[in-house]
Structure formats: C-alpha cells, structure tokens
C-alpha cells in the first residue's frame, strides 16, 4: 500500500462493488424470474424461489458466491423440485441463464465515478468485493473504475476475519478504516465489529442472503445515505469523528 495520511482519522476507505458501484442484483432477480417461469410447467410456484434460495445458501460453502454457484444450485434445485421430471432442454435453458448473467454489461450507477474520484482525492481507496474471481475481475475491468483504486481484492467471504486479515496487510488499524457498501451483512456489520467505520448505501433490491444483518440503532460509527453523491461529505464527517 502507498502511504496513508499521517494525522489521526480515516486512513483508508474501502468500497464494495456489486450494487454499490454498478448494477448486479437486478440481473440475478431477472434470472430467478425466468427460472421460476421454466419450472412453472412442472410444479406449483408457491415456494420455488424460497427453495432455490435454500439450495444456494447450503451450497455457498461448496461453490462460493457468484453466478457459477447460483447456476449449479439452479440445476440441482430444478431436478429436485420437479422430482427429476425436468427435460434436458429446460436444464439447458437454465445453464443459458447463467451464461447471460456472465455476459451482462457492467452498468456503473449514476454519480459513482464522481463520488469515488472525490473520495480518492482525499483518502487512499481500495475495492473489496466477493464472488467468482474471473467474473469479478472482468467486471472491474469493464467498469472503467479500476484506475481509481490502489488495490483490488476479490475475497471468498466478507466477515470480520477477512477484514482483519486485509487490514493487517494494509497496515491500517480498524479504527482508521471506513467501508462503503450496500450490504449491512457483508460491508458494514463486520467492519463495525472490528471497531471500524461504515457508510451504508442501500440498493433498491437485495439478495435474501445479504438481508439478514442488523446494526444497532444510533450506531455512531455508521451513516446511511440514499445517494452516492452525498458520500464525500459524509466521509469527511466520519473522518472528523475518528480523529476526535
């Protein structure tokens, strides 16, 4: 890592990628809707998406996060839910959904580049994302944002041990690290647990697996903003609190 500010306060700002910098969950939601449509020829639809999520949640430890893990879970769920009645043609359609997800364009969210550039002008910034390494690297490249970050880290999980390991590598104490992201579970709660700071930028849709975390009301080391354009000022405010 390059040198960080010598004064007290925020020394490093981390950014999440999917649904913080660019659209992602929208494409997954669309794929799940098509999956539901495919299975509608075989079964009642009352609990198809919940059962798919159950397979995904169980398989994370085996397949990891990302499109490929979702695709394998879709195939497994389709076979089980239809009691193996699903046709090879429809299984092929499900695999096609995954290929479409891997090829979808990277759509940077409005105001993101300006906000990241403004923060990067005052603080070192890094990108910390989880998922399939190949796919995440491709999205970072295609986003046109890679040049803004001093380091780009693709991790298998975003939990307190992972952040602690990264901060040790960065040589930044948790109390001087701020994370920006849309997921309380992956971006905010683990960093707060270590004594760091967080800016939550909610996205309009969230994967069920990311929706389960709770952060104590009135948490002084966290802010929630509705628009990314507010980020530079909020980072400055939290920086002042961290330095106090």
PDB file of C-alpha atoms in Angstrom:
ATOM      1  CA  UNK A   1       0.000   0.000   0.000  1.00  0.00           C
ATOM      2  CA  UNK A   2       1.090   3.562  -0.650  1.00  0.00           C
ATOM      3  CA  UNK A   3       1.480   5.886   2.329  1.00  0.00           C
ATOM      4  CA  UNK A   4      -1.674   6.893   4.199  1.00  0.00           C
ATOM      5  CA  UNK A   5      -2.474  10.218   5.914  1.00  0.00           C
ATOM      6  CA  UNK A   6      -0.234  10.717   8.943  1.00  0.00           C
ATOM      7  CA  UNK A   7      -2.831  12.511  11.089  1.00  0.00           C
ATOM      8  CA  UNK A   8      -5.429  10.655  13.114  1.00  0.00           C
ATOM      9  CA  UNK A   9      -8.740   9.870  11.457  1.00  0.00           C
ATOM     10  CA  UNK A  10      -9.704   7.781   8.452  1.00  0.00           C
ATOM     11  CA  UNK A  11      -6.587   6.435   6.754  1.00  0.00           C
ATOM     12  CA  UNK A  12      -8.211   4.130   4.181  1.00  0.00           C
ATOM     13  CA  UNK A  13     -11.633   3.895   2.506  1.00  0.00           C
ATOM     14  CA  UNK A  14     -12.873   0.593   1.117  1.00  0.00           C
ATOM     15  CA  UNK A  15     -15.598   0.219  -1.496  1.00  0.00           C
ATOM     16  CA  UNK A  16     -17.855  -2.712  -2.241  1.00  0.00           C
ATOM     17  CA  UNK A  17     -18.523  -3.363  -5.933  1.00  0.00           C
ATOM     18  CA  UNK A  18     -21.813  -5.107  -6.842  1.00  0.00           C
ATOM     19  CA  UNK A  19     -24.838  -2.850  -6.263  1.00  0.00           C
ATOM     20  CA  UNK A  20     -22.596  -0.187  -4.762  1.00  0.00           C
ATOM     21  CA  UNK A  21     -20.611   0.803  -7.846  1.00  0.00           C
ATOM     22  CA  UNK A  22     -22.591  -0.982 -10.546  1.00  0.00           C
ATOM     23  CA  UNK A  23     -25.847  -2.894 -11.050  1.00  0.00           C
ATOM     24  CA  UNK A  24     -25.819  -6.591 -10.204  1.00  0.00           C
ATOM     25  CA  UNK A  25     -28.777  -7.934  -8.242  1.00  0.00           C
ATOM     26  CA  UNK A  26     -31.239  -6.728 -10.886  1.00  0.00           C
ATOM     27  CA  UNK A  27     -29.775  -9.266 -13.304  1.00  0.00           C
ATOM     28  CA  UNK A  28     -29.945 -12.053 -10.712  1.00  0.00           C
ATOM     29  CA  UNK A  29     -33.562 -11.167  -9.947  1.00  0.00           C
ATOM     30  CA  UNK A  30     -34.407 -11.360 -13.652  1.00  0.00           C
ATOM     31  CA  UNK A  31     -32.695 -14.751 -13.946  1.00  0.00           C
ATOM     32  CA  UNK A  32     -34.621 -16.064 -10.949  1.00  0.00           C
ATOM     33  CA  UNK A  33     -37.887 -14.892 -12.509  1.00  0.00           C
ATOM     34  CA  UNK A  34     -37.015 -16.804 -15.691  1.00  0.00           C
ATOM     35  CA  UNK A  35     -36.072 -19.842 -13.603  1.00  0.00           C
ATOM     36  CA  UNK A  36     -39.484 -19.666 -11.955  1.00  0.00           C
ATOM     37  CA  UNK A  37     -41.128 -19.451 -15.350  1.00  0.00           C
ATOM     38  CA  UNK A  38     -39.279 -22.546 -16.593  1.00  0.00           C
ATOM     39  CA  UNK A  39     -40.347 -24.556 -13.544  1.00  0.00           C
ATOM     40  CA  UNK A  40     -43.959 -23.365 -13.817  1.00  0.00           C
ATOM     41  CA  UNK A  41     -44.507 -26.070 -16.441  1.00  0.00           C
ATOM     42  CA  UNK A  42     -43.770 -28.709 -13.815  1.00  0.00           C
ATOM     43  CA  UNK A  43     -44.805 -27.529 -10.339  1.00  0.00           C
ATOM     44  CA  UNK A  44     -46.796 -25.065  -8.284  1.00  0.00           C
ATOM     45  CA  UNK A  45     -44.868 -21.803  -7.946  1.00  0.00           C
ATOM     46  CA  UNK A  46     -45.721 -21.038  -4.334  1.00  0.00           C
ATOM     47  CA  UNK A  47     -42.268 -21.699  -2.887  1.00  0.00           C
ATOM     48  CA  UNK A  48     -39.942 -22.185  -5.863  1.00  0.00           C
ATOM     49  CA  UNK A  49     -37.765 -19.140  -5.177  1.00  0.00           C
ATOM     50  CA  UNK A  50     -37.541 -19.897  -1.460  1.00  0.00           C
ATOM     51  CA  UNK A  51     -36.480 -23.455  -2.232  1.00  0.00           C
ATOM     52  CA  UNK A  52     -33.918 -22.180  -4.730  1.00  0.00           C
ATOM     53  CA  UNK A  53     -32.525 -19.846  -2.075  1.00  0.00           C
ATOM     54  CA  UNK A  54     -32.326 -22.769   0.372  1.00  0.00           C
ATOM     55  CA  UNK A  55     -30.133 -24.645  -2.115  1.00  0.00           C
ATOM     56  CA  UNK A  56     -27.989 -21.577  -2.733  1.00  0.00           C
ATOM     57  CA  UNK A  57     -27.487 -20.950   0.986  1.00  0.00           C
ATOM     58  CA  UNK A  58     -26.467 -24.554   1.619  1.00  0.00           C
ATOM     59  CA  UNK A  59     -24.123 -24.589  -1.366  1.00  0.00           C
ATOM     60  CA  UNK A  60     -22.198 -21.395  -0.606  1.00  0.00           C
ATOM     61  CA  UNK A  61     -19.658 -23.342   1.439  1.00  0.00           C
ATOM     62  CA  UNK A  62     -19.081 -25.637  -1.565  1.00  0.00           C
ATOM     63  CA  UNK A  63     -19.486 -23.409  -4.619  1.00  0.00           C
ATOM     64  CA  UNK A  64     -18.832 -19.966  -3.139  1.00  0.00           C
ATOM     65  CA  UNK A  65     -20.609 -16.792  -4.220  1.00  0.00           C
ATOM     66  CA  UNK A  66     -21.343 -15.720  -7.759  1.00  0.00           C
ATOM     67  CA  UNK A  67     -23.048 -16.769 -10.975  1.00  0.00           C
ATOM     68  CA  UNK A  68     -21.465 -20.208 -11.277  1.00  0.00           C
ATOM     69  CA  UNK A  69     -22.546 -21.236  -7.800  1.00  0.00           C
ATOM     70  CA  UNK A  70     -26.037 -19.921  -8.492  1.00  0.00           C
ATOM     71  CA  UNK A  71     -26.205 -21.881 -11.767  1.00  0.00           C
ATOM     72  CA  UNK A  72     -25.236 -25.158 -10.111  1.00  0.00           C
ATOM     73  CA  UNK A  73     -27.798 -24.521  -7.382  1.00  0.00           C
ATOM     74  CA  UNK A  74     -30.445 -23.789 -10.016  1.00  0.00           C
ATOM     75  CA  UNK A  75     -29.753 -27.090 -11.776  1.00  0.00           C
ATOM     76  CA  UNK A  76     -29.821 -29.030  -8.504  1.00  0.00           C
ATOM     77  CA  UNK A  77     -32.982 -27.284  -7.349  1.00  0.00           C
ATOM     78  CA  UNK A  78     -34.713 -27.831 -10.697  1.00  0.00           C
ATOM     79  CA  UNK A  79     -34.035 -31.569 -10.615  1.00  0.00           C
ATOM     80  CA  UNK A  80     -35.157 -31.937  -7.004  1.00  0.00           C
ATOM     81  CA  UNK A  81     -38.202 -29.661  -7.194  1.00  0.00           C
ATOM     82  CA  UNK A  82     -39.529 -31.381 -10.334  1.00  0.00           C
ATOM     83  CA  UNK A  83     -38.638 -34.845  -8.979  1.00  0.00           C
ATOM     84  CA  UNK A  84     -36.308 -35.297 -11.965  1.00  0.00           C
ATOM     85  CA  UNK A  85     -39.085 -34.626 -14.471  1.00  0.00           C
ATOM     86  CA  UNK A  86     -37.418 -31.532 -15.924  1.00  0.00           C
ATOM     87  CA  UNK A  87     -36.304 -32.015 -19.511  1.00  0.00           C
ATOM     88  CA  UNK A  88     -32.741 -31.780 -20.753  1.00  0.00           C
ATOM     89  CA  UNK A  89     -33.873 -28.869 -22.924  1.00  0.00           C
ATOM     90  CA  UNK A  90     -35.079 -26.914 -19.903  1.00  0.00           C
ATOM     91  CA  UNK A  91     -31.891 -27.709 -17.971  1.00  0.00           C
ATOM     92  CA  UNK A  92     -30.028 -26.295 -20.947  1.00  0.00           C
ATOM     93  CA  UNK A  93     -32.159 -23.148 -20.711  1.00  0.00           C
ATOM     94  CA  UNK A  94     -31.175 -22.794 -17.042  1.00  0.00           C
ATOM     95  CA  UNK A  95     -27.491 -23.058 -17.939  1.00  0.00           C
ATOM     96  CA  UNK A  96     -28.170 -20.390 -20.559  1.00  0.00           C
ATOM     97  CA  UNK A  97     -29.458 -18.071 -17.828  1.00  0.00           C
ATOM     98  CA  UNK A  98     -26.068 -18.319 -16.125  1.00  0.00           C
ATOM     99  CA  UNK A  99     -24.229 -17.575 -19.351  1.00  0.00           C
ATOM    100  CA  UNK A 100     -26.365 -14.475 -19.837  1.00  0.00           C
ATOM    101  CA  UNK A 101     -25.509 -13.330 -16.309  1.00  0.00           C
ATOM    102  CA  UNK A 102     -21.810 -13.759 -17.004  1.00  0.00           C
ATOM    103  CA  UNK A 103     -22.119 -11.699 -20.182  1.00  0.00           C
ATOM    104  CA  UNK A 104     -24.309  -8.877 -18.932  1.00  0.00           C
ATOM    105  CA  UNK A 105     -22.886  -5.378 -19.406  1.00  0.00           C
ATOM    106  CA  UNK A 106     -21.359  -3.521 -16.481  1.00  0.00           C
ATOM    107  CA  UNK A 107     -23.623  -0.566 -15.794  1.00  0.00           C
ATOM    108  CA  UNK A 108     -21.942   1.864 -13.413  1.00  0.00           C
ATOM    109  CA  UNK A 109     -24.511   3.557 -11.204  1.00  0.00           C
ATOM    110  CA  UNK A 110     -25.215   7.264 -11.592  1.00  0.00           C
ATOM    111  CA  UNK A 111     -22.798   9.518  -9.749  1.00  0.00           C
ATOM    112  CA  UNK A 112     -20.428   6.720  -8.744  1.00  0.00           C
ATOM    113  CA  UNK A 113     -17.333   7.805 -10.635  1.00  0.00           C
ATOM    114  CA  UNK A 114     -17.568  11.393  -9.421  1.00  0.00           C
ATOM    115  CA  UNK A 115     -18.082  10.256  -5.820  1.00  0.00           C
ATOM    116  CA  UNK A 116     -15.197   7.771  -5.851  1.00  0.00           C
ATOM    117  CA  UNK A 117     -12.904  10.306  -7.513  1.00  0.00           C
ATOM    118  CA  UNK A 118     -13.799  12.893  -4.865  1.00  0.00           C
ATOM    119  CA  UNK A 119     -13.070  10.480  -2.010  1.00  0.00           C
ATOM    120  CA  UNK A 120      -9.884   9.248  -3.699  1.00  0.00           C
ATOM    121  CA  UNK A 121      -8.634  12.829  -3.949  1.00  0.00           C
ATOM    122  CA  UNK A 122      -8.509  12.978  -0.133  1.00  0.00           C
ATOM    123  CA  UNK A 123      -8.003   9.369   1.017  1.00  0.00           C
ATOM    124  CA  UNK A 124      -6.434   6.174  -0.297  1.00  0.00           C
ATOM    125  CA  UNK A 125      -9.213   3.929  -1.615  1.00  0.00           C
ATOM    126  CA  UNK A 126      -9.382   0.162  -2.186  1.00  0.00           C
ATOM    127  CA  UNK A 127     -12.001  -2.108  -3.723  1.00  0.00           C
ATOM    128  CA  UNK A 128     -13.091  -5.165  -1.708  1.00  0.00           C
ATOM    129  CA  UNK A 129     -15.566  -7.496  -3.378  1.00  0.00           C
ATOM    130  CA  UNK A 130     -16.555 -11.133  -3.110  1.00  0.00           C
ATOM    131  CA  UNK A 131     -17.576 -13.718  -5.669  1.00  0.00           C
ATOM    132  CA  UNK A 132     -16.105 -15.599  -8.585  1.00  0.00           C
ATOM    133  CA  UNK A 133     -12.584 -14.299  -9.224  1.00  0.00           C
ATOM    134  CA  UNK A 134     -12.762 -14.445 -13.032  1.00  0.00           C
ATOM    135  CA  UNK A 135     -16.161 -12.726 -13.221  1.00  0.00           C
ATOM    136  CA  UNK A 136     -15.341 -10.052 -10.636  1.00  0.00           C
ATOM    137  CA  UNK A 137     -12.044  -9.200 -12.330  1.00  0.00           C
ATOM    138  CA  UNK A 138     -13.858  -8.880 -15.661  1.00  0.00           C
ATOM    139  CA  UNK A 139     -16.469  -6.545 -14.151  1.00  0.00           C
ATOM    140  CA  UNK A 140     -13.819  -4.363 -12.527  1.00  0.00           C
ATOM    141  CA  UNK A 141     -12.005  -4.125 -15.854  1.00  0.00           C
ATOM    142  CA  UNK A 142     -15.152  -3.365 -17.860  1.00  0.00           C
ATOM    143  CA  UNK A 143     -16.395  -0.791 -15.347  1.00  0.00           C
ATOM    144  CA  UNK A 144     -13.632   1.659 -16.212  1.00  0.00           C
ATOM    145  CA  UNK A 145     -13.109   2.342 -12.498  1.00  0.00           C
ATOM    146  CA  UNK A 146     -10.041   0.193 -11.818  1.00  0.00           C
ATOM    147  CA  UNK A 147      -7.662   3.138 -12.119  1.00  0.00           C
ATOM    148  CA  UNK A 148      -9.234   4.820  -9.077  1.00  0.00           C
ATOM    149  CA  UNK A 149      -8.236   2.125  -6.578  1.00  0.00           C
ATOM    150  CA  UNK A 150      -4.853   1.474  -5.016  1.00  0.00           C
ATOM    151  CA  UNK A 151      -5.682  -2.193  -4.540  1.00  0.00           C
ATOM    152  CA  UNK A 152      -8.448  -4.513  -5.695  1.00  0.00           C
ATOM    153  CA  UNK A 153      -9.257  -7.505  -3.502  1.00  0.00           C
ATOM    154  CA  UNK A 154     -11.603 -10.341  -4.513  1.00  0.00           C
ATOM    155  CA  UNK A 155     -12.360 -12.452  -1.443  1.00  0.00           C
ATOM    156  CA  UNK A 156     -14.414 -15.596  -0.828  1.00  0.00           C
ATOM    157  CA  UNK A 157     -16.250 -14.096   2.171  1.00  0.00           C
ATOM    158  CA  UNK A 158     -16.611 -10.678   3.774  1.00  0.00           C
ATOM    159  CA  UNK A 159     -16.597 -11.311   7.506  1.00  0.00           C
ATOM    160  CA  UNK A 160     -14.574  -9.968  10.469  1.00  0.00           C
ATOM    161  CA  UNK A 161     -11.645 -12.412   9.985  1.00  0.00           C
ATOM    162  CA  UNK A 162     -11.355 -11.477   6.297  1.00  0.00           C
ATOM    163  CA  UNK A 163     -11.400  -7.743   7.006  1.00  0.00           C
ATOM    164  CA  UNK A 164      -8.923  -8.214   9.872  1.00  0.00           C
ATOM    165  CA  UNK A 165      -6.549 -10.048   7.532  1.00  0.00           C
ATOM    166  CA  UNK A 166      -6.826  -7.354   4.874  1.00  0.00           C
ATOM    167  CA  UNK A 167      -6.307  -4.525   7.350  1.00  0.00           C
ATOM    168  CA  UNK A 168      -3.196  -6.262   8.652  1.00  0.00           C
ATOM    169  CA  UNK A 169      -1.897  -6.466   5.074  1.00  0.00           C
ATOM    170  CA  UNK A 170      -2.810  -2.814   4.507  1.00  0.00           C
ATOM    171  CA  UNK A 171      -1.117  -1.893   7.814  1.00  0.00           C
ATOM    172  CA  UNK A 172      -4.177   0.149   8.796  1.00  0.00           C
ATOM    173  CA  UNK A 173      -5.842  -0.215  12.228  1.00  0.00           C
ATOM    174  CA  UNK A 174      -9.560  -0.982  12.139  1.00  0.00           C
ATOM    175  CA  UNK A 175     -10.339   2.315  13.868  1.00  0.00           C
ATOM    176  CA  UNK A 176      -8.962   4.199  10.863  1.00  0.00           C
ATOM    177  CA  UNK A 177     -10.751   2.162   8.177  1.00  0.00           C
ATOM    178  CA  UNK A 178     -14.088   3.069   6.591  1.00  0.00           C
ATOM    179  CA  UNK A 179     -16.091   0.736   4.351  1.00  0.00           C
ATOM    180  CA  UNK A 180     -18.725   1.848   1.834  1.00  0.00           C
ATOM    181  CA  UNK A 181     -21.322  -0.610   0.592  1.00  0.00           C
ATOM    182  CA  UNK A 182     -24.930  -1.609   0.049  1.00  0.00           C
ATOM    183  CA  UNK A 183     -24.919  -4.704   2.267  1.00  0.00           C
ATOM    184  CA  UNK A 184     -25.148  -4.403   6.044  1.00  0.00           C
ATOM    185  CA  UNK A 185     -24.192  -8.063   6.363  1.00  0.00           C
ATOM    186  CA  UNK A 186     -21.069  -8.017   4.188  1.00  0.00           C
ATOM    187  CA  UNK A 187     -19.906  -4.398   4.054  1.00  0.00           C
ATOM    188  CA  UNK A 188     -20.901  -2.682   7.281  1.00  0.00           C
ATOM    189  CA  UNK A 189     -21.535  -5.026  10.233  1.00  0.00           C
ATOM    190  CA  UNK A 190     -18.182  -6.895  10.026  1.00  0.00           C
ATOM    191  CA  UNK A 191     -16.202  -3.644   9.889  1.00  0.00           C
ATOM    192  CA  UNK A 192     -18.139  -2.117  12.778  1.00  0.00           C
ATOM    193  CA  UNK A 193     -17.483  -5.299  14.780  1.00  0.00           C
ATOM    194  CA  UNK A 194     -13.752  -4.682  14.378  1.00  0.00           C
ATOM    195  CA  UNK A 195     -14.059  -1.049  15.502  1.00  0.00           C
ATOM    196  CA  UNK A 196     -14.112   0.475  12.033  1.00  0.00           C
ATOM    197  CA  UNK A 197     -16.483   2.850  10.277  1.00  0.00           C
ATOM    198  CA  UNK A 198     -19.169   2.357   7.647  1.00  0.00           C
ATOM    199  CA  UNK A 199     -21.309   4.187   5.119  1.00  0.00           C
ATOM    200  CA  UNK A 200     -24.352   2.186   4.066  1.00  0.00           C
ATOM    201  CA  UNK A 201     -25.689   2.969   0.582  1.00  0.00           C
ATOM    202  CA  UNK A 202     -28.871   0.878   0.236  1.00  0.00           C
ATOM    203  CA  UNK A 203     -29.760  -0.564  -3.155  1.00  0.00           C
ATOM    204  CA  UNK A 204     -33.374  -0.992  -4.243  1.00  0.00           C
ATOM    205  CA  UNK A 205     -33.094  -4.796  -4.311  1.00  0.00           C
ATOM    206  CA  UNK A 206     -31.041  -7.096  -2.104  1.00  0.00           C
ATOM    207  CA  UNK A 207     -30.328 -10.819  -2.227  1.00  0.00           C
ATOM    208  CA  UNK A 208     -32.005 -12.577   0.705  1.00  0.00           C
ATOM    209  CA  UNK A 209     -28.637 -13.829   1.968  1.00  0.00           C
ATOM    210  CA  UNK A 210     -27.443 -10.239   2.408  1.00  0.00           C
ATOM    211  CA  UNK A 211     -30.605  -9.006   4.108  1.00  0.00           C
ATOM    212  CA  UNK A 212     -30.269 -10.720   7.472  1.00  0.00           C
ATOM    213  CA  UNK A 213     -27.848  -8.464   9.334  1.00  0.00           C
ATOM    214  CA  UNK A 214     -28.857  -5.912  11.944  1.00  0.00           C
ATOM    215  CA  UNK A 215     -26.846  -2.910  13.078  1.00  0.00           C
ATOM    216  CA  UNK A 216     -27.560  -1.320  16.430  1.00  0.00           C
ATOM    217  CA  UNK A 217     -29.775   1.737  16.096  1.00  0.00           C
ATOM    218  CA  UNK A 218     -27.934   5.007  16.545  1.00  0.00           C
ATOM    219  CA  UNK A 219     -24.575   3.450  15.723  1.00  0.00           C
ATOM    220  CA  UNK A 220     -22.183   6.405  15.899  1.00  0.00           C
ATOM    221  CA  UNK A 221     -19.628   4.903  13.527  1.00  0.00           C
ATOM    222  CA  UNK A 222     -22.079   4.395  10.662  1.00  0.00           C
ATOM    223  CA  UNK A 223     -24.079   6.609   8.357  1.00  0.00           C
ATOM    224  CA  UNK A 224     -26.749   5.721   5.799  1.00  0.00           C
ATOM    225  CA  UNK A 225     -27.055   7.757   2.637  1.00  0.00           C
ATOM    226  CA  UNK A 226     -29.665   7.470  -0.101  1.00  0.00           C
ATOM    227  CA  UNK A 227     -27.492   8.863  -2.904  1.00  0.00           C
ATOM    228  CA  UNK A 228     -23.813   8.222  -3.589  1.00  0.00           C
ATOM    229  CA  UNK A 229     -23.302  11.918  -4.258  1.00  0.00           C
ATOM    230  CA  UNK A 230     -23.501  12.545  -0.515  1.00  0.00           C
ATOM    231  CA  UNK A 231     -20.560  10.217   0.147  1.00  0.00           C
ATOM    232  CA  UNK A 232     -17.582  12.628   0.084  1.00  0.00           C
ATOM    233  CA  UNK A 233     -19.096  14.919   2.715  1.00  0.00           C
ATOM    234  CA  UNK A 234     -20.178  12.012   4.926  1.00  0.00           C
ATOM    235  CA  UNK A 235     -16.673  10.513   4.761  1.00  0.00           C
ATOM    236  CA  UNK A 236     -15.257  13.855   5.896  1.00  0.00           C
ATOM    237  CA  UNK A 237     -17.718  13.962   8.796  1.00  0.00           C
ATOM    238  CA  UNK A 238     -16.800  10.448   9.950  1.00  0.00           C
ATOM    239  CA  UNK A 239     -13.129  11.276   9.473  1.00  0.00           C
ATOM    240  CA  UNK A 240     -13.517  14.182  11.897  1.00  0.00           C
ATOM    241  CA  UNK A 241     -15.209  11.901  14.431  1.00  0.00           C
ATOM    242  CA  UNK A 242     -12.475   9.282  14.043  1.00  0.00           C
ATOM    243  CA  UNK A 243      -9.805  11.932  14.635  1.00  0.00           C
ATOM    244  CA  UNK A 244     -11.537  13.394  17.697  1.00  0.00           C
TER     245      UNK A 244
END
